[in-house]
Short mmCIF file of C-alpha atoms in Angstrom, two decimals:
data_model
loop_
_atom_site.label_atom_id
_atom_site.label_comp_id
_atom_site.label_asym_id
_atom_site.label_seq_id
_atom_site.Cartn_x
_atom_site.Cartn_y
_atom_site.Cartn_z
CA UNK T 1 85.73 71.55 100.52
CA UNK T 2 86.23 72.08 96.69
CA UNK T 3 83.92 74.60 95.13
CA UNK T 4 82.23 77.26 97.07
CA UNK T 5 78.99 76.01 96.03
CA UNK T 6 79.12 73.50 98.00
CA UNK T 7 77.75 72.97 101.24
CA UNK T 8 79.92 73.02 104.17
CA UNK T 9 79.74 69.83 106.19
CA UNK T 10 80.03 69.10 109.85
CA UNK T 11 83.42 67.66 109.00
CA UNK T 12 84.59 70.31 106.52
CA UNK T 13 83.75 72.60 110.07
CA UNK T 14 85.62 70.88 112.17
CA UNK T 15 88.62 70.19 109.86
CA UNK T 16 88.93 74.44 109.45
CA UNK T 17 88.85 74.39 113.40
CA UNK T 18 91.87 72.33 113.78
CA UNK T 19 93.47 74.22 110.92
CA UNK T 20 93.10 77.25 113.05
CA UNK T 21 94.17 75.92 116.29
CA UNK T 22 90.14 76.63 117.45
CA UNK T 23 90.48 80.52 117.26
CA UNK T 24 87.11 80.37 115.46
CA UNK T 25 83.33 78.69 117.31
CA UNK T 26 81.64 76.31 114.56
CA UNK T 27 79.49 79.25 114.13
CA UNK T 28 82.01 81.63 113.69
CA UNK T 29 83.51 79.19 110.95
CA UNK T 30 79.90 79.45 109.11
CA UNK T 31 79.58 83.00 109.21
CA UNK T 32 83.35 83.31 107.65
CA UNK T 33 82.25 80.55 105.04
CA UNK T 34 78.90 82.89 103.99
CA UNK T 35 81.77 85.61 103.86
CA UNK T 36 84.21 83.72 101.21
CA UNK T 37 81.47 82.69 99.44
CA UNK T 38 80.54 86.45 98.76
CA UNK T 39 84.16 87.23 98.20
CA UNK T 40 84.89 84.69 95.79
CA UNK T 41 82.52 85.97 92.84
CA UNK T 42 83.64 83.26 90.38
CA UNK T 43 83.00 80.46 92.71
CA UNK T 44 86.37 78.19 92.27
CA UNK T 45 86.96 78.51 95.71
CA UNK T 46 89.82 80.43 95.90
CA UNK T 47 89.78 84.60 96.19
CA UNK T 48 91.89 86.55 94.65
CA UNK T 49 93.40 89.74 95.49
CA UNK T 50 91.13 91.16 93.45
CA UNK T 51 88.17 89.91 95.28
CA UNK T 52 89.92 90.69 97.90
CA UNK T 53 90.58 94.64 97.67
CA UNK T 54 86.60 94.76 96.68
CA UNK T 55 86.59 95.03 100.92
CA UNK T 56 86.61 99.01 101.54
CA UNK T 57 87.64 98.17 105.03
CA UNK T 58 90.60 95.72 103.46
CA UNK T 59 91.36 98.66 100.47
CA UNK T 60 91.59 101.69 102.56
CA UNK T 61 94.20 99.63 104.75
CA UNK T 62 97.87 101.41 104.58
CA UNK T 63 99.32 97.98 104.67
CA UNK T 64 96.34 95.89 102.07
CA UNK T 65 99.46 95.46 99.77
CA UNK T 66 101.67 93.59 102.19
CA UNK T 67 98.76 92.09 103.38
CA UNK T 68 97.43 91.11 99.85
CA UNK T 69 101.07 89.06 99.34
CA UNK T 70 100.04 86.53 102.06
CA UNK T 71 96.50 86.34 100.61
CA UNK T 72 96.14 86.12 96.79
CA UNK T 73 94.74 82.49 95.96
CA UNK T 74 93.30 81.17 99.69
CA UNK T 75 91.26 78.60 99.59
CA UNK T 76 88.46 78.61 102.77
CA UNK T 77 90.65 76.89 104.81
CA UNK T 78 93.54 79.20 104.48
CA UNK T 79 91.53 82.44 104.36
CA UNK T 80 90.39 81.04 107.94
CA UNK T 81 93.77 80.19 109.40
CA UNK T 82 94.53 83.69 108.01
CA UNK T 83 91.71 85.92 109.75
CA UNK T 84 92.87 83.57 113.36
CA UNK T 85 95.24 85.88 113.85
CA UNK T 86 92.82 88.26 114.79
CA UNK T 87 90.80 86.21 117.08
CA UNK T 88 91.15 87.23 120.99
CA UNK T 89 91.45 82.80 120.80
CA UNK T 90 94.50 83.20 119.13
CA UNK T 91 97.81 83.23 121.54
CA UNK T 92 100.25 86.38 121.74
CA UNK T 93 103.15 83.99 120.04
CA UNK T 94 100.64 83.19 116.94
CA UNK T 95 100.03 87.31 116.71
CA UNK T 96 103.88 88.08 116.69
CA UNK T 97 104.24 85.40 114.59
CA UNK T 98 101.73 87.09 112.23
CA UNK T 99 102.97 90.03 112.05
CA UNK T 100 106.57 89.20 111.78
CA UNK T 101 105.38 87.44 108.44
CA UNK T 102 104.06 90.79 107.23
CA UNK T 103 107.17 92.68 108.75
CA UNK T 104 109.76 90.21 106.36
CA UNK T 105 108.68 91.68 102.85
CA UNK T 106 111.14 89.48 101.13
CA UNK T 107 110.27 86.50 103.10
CA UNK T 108 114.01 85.44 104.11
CA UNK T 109 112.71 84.78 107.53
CA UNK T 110 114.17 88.23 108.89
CA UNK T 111 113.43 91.30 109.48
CA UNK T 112 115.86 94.11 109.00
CA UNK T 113 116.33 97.93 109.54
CA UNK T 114 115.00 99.03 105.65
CA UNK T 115 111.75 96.24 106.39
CA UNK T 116 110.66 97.86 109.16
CA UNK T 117 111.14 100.98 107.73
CA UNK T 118 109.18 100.47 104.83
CA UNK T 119 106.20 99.04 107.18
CA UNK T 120 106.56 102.36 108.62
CA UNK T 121 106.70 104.60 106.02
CA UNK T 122 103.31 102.76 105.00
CA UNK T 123 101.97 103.60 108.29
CA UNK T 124 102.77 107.25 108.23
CA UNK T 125 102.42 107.99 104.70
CA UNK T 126 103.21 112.47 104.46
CA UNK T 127 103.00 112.96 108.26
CA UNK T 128 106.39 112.09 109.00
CA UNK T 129 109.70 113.09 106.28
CA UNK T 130 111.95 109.93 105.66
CA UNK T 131 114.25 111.44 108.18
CA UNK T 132 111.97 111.80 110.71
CA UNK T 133 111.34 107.62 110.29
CA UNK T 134 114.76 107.18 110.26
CA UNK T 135 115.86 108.77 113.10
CA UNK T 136 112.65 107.69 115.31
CA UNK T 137 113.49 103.76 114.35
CA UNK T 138 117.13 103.77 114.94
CA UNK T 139 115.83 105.63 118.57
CA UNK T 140 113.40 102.78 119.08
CA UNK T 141 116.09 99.91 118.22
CA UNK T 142 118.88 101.19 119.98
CA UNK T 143 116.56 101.52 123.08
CA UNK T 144 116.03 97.69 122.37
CA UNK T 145 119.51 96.74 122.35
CA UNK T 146 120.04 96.63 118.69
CA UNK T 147 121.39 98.92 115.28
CA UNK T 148 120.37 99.67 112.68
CA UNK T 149 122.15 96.85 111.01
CA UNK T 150 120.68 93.96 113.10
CA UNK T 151 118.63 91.80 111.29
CA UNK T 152 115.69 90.21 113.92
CA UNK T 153 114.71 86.82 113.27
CA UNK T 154 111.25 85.74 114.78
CA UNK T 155 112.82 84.58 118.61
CA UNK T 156 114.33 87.82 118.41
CA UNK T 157 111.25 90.01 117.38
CA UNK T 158 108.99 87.65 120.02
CA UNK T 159 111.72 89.11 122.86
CA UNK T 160 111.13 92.98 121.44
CA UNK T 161 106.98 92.53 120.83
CA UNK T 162 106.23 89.70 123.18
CA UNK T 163 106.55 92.10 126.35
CA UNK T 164 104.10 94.00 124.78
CA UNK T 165 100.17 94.09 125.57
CA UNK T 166 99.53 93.27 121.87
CA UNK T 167 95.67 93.77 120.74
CA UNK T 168 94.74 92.35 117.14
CA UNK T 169 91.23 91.45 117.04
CA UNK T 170 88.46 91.73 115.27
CA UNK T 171 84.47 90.41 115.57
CA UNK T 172 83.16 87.77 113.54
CA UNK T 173 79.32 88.82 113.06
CA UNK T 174 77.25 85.91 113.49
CA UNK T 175 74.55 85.41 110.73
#
């Protein structure tokens, strides 16, 4: 699968499928293909954040700049294994799984009091004062058994989120 120019092959297909854990048809792994192609306007087969933010959808996101840290420089394989996470396929351990990833800014494999917060002064931009977030997170983690000095690691956000009828999908048009 080097350069986008090239065609994508029967293999190629079912090599991204694996790489996904089948959250994607064969068609649905096409139609994301067509979609890289158009994002990656330079053609070496990787897209850039760039490329990336050129999505209004994507740019208009509150959270495109934690987002964009996990996807500067995907190849097609990656870029699929990346969008799986929002495929009804996709199991409710790989979504909290997902999102814990985005939740851990520094990537030390937890997620503390001032991560969360930060995700969720993203989320509510001018609607809600700092201490308004403050005070509505320590509620929400206390209720959970925790402070506001626990750090989660991923078993421990799974227990919080896991209980939780968690929707993240989204359609893949079919060309």
């Amino acid at each position: 699968m080097g350069s986008t120019s090239s065609m994508l092959i029967q293999y190629d297909i079912e090599e991204v499928q694996d790489h996904c854990n089948h959250a994607f048809s064969q068609q649905e792994i096409v139609s994301l293909y067509h979609r890289f192609c158009q994002l990656d306007r330079n053609g070496g087969g990787f897209v850039s954040a760039d490329e990336f933010m050129s999505v209004p959808e994507f740019a208009v996101n509150p959270l495109s700049q934690r987002l964009l840290r996990m996807l500067d420089g995907l190849n097609f394989k990656e870029f699929v294994a990346f969008l799986s996470a929002f495929s009804p396929r996709t199991s409710l351990q790989e979504k909290i799984e997902f999102i814990f990833r985005v939740y851990d800014t520094d990537c030390n494999g937890k997620v503390a009091f001032d991560d969360i917060l930060s995700i969720l002064r993203d989320l509510t931009g001018s609607f809600m004062t700092e201490q308004q977030r403050q005070k509505v997170l320590t509620h929400v983690l206390e209720e959970a058994g925790y402070t506001k000095n626990s750090h989660f690691t991923l078993p421990d956000f799974m227990k919080i989120i896991g209980n939780s009828e968690l929707k993240m999908e989204v359609e893949v048009p079919i060309d």
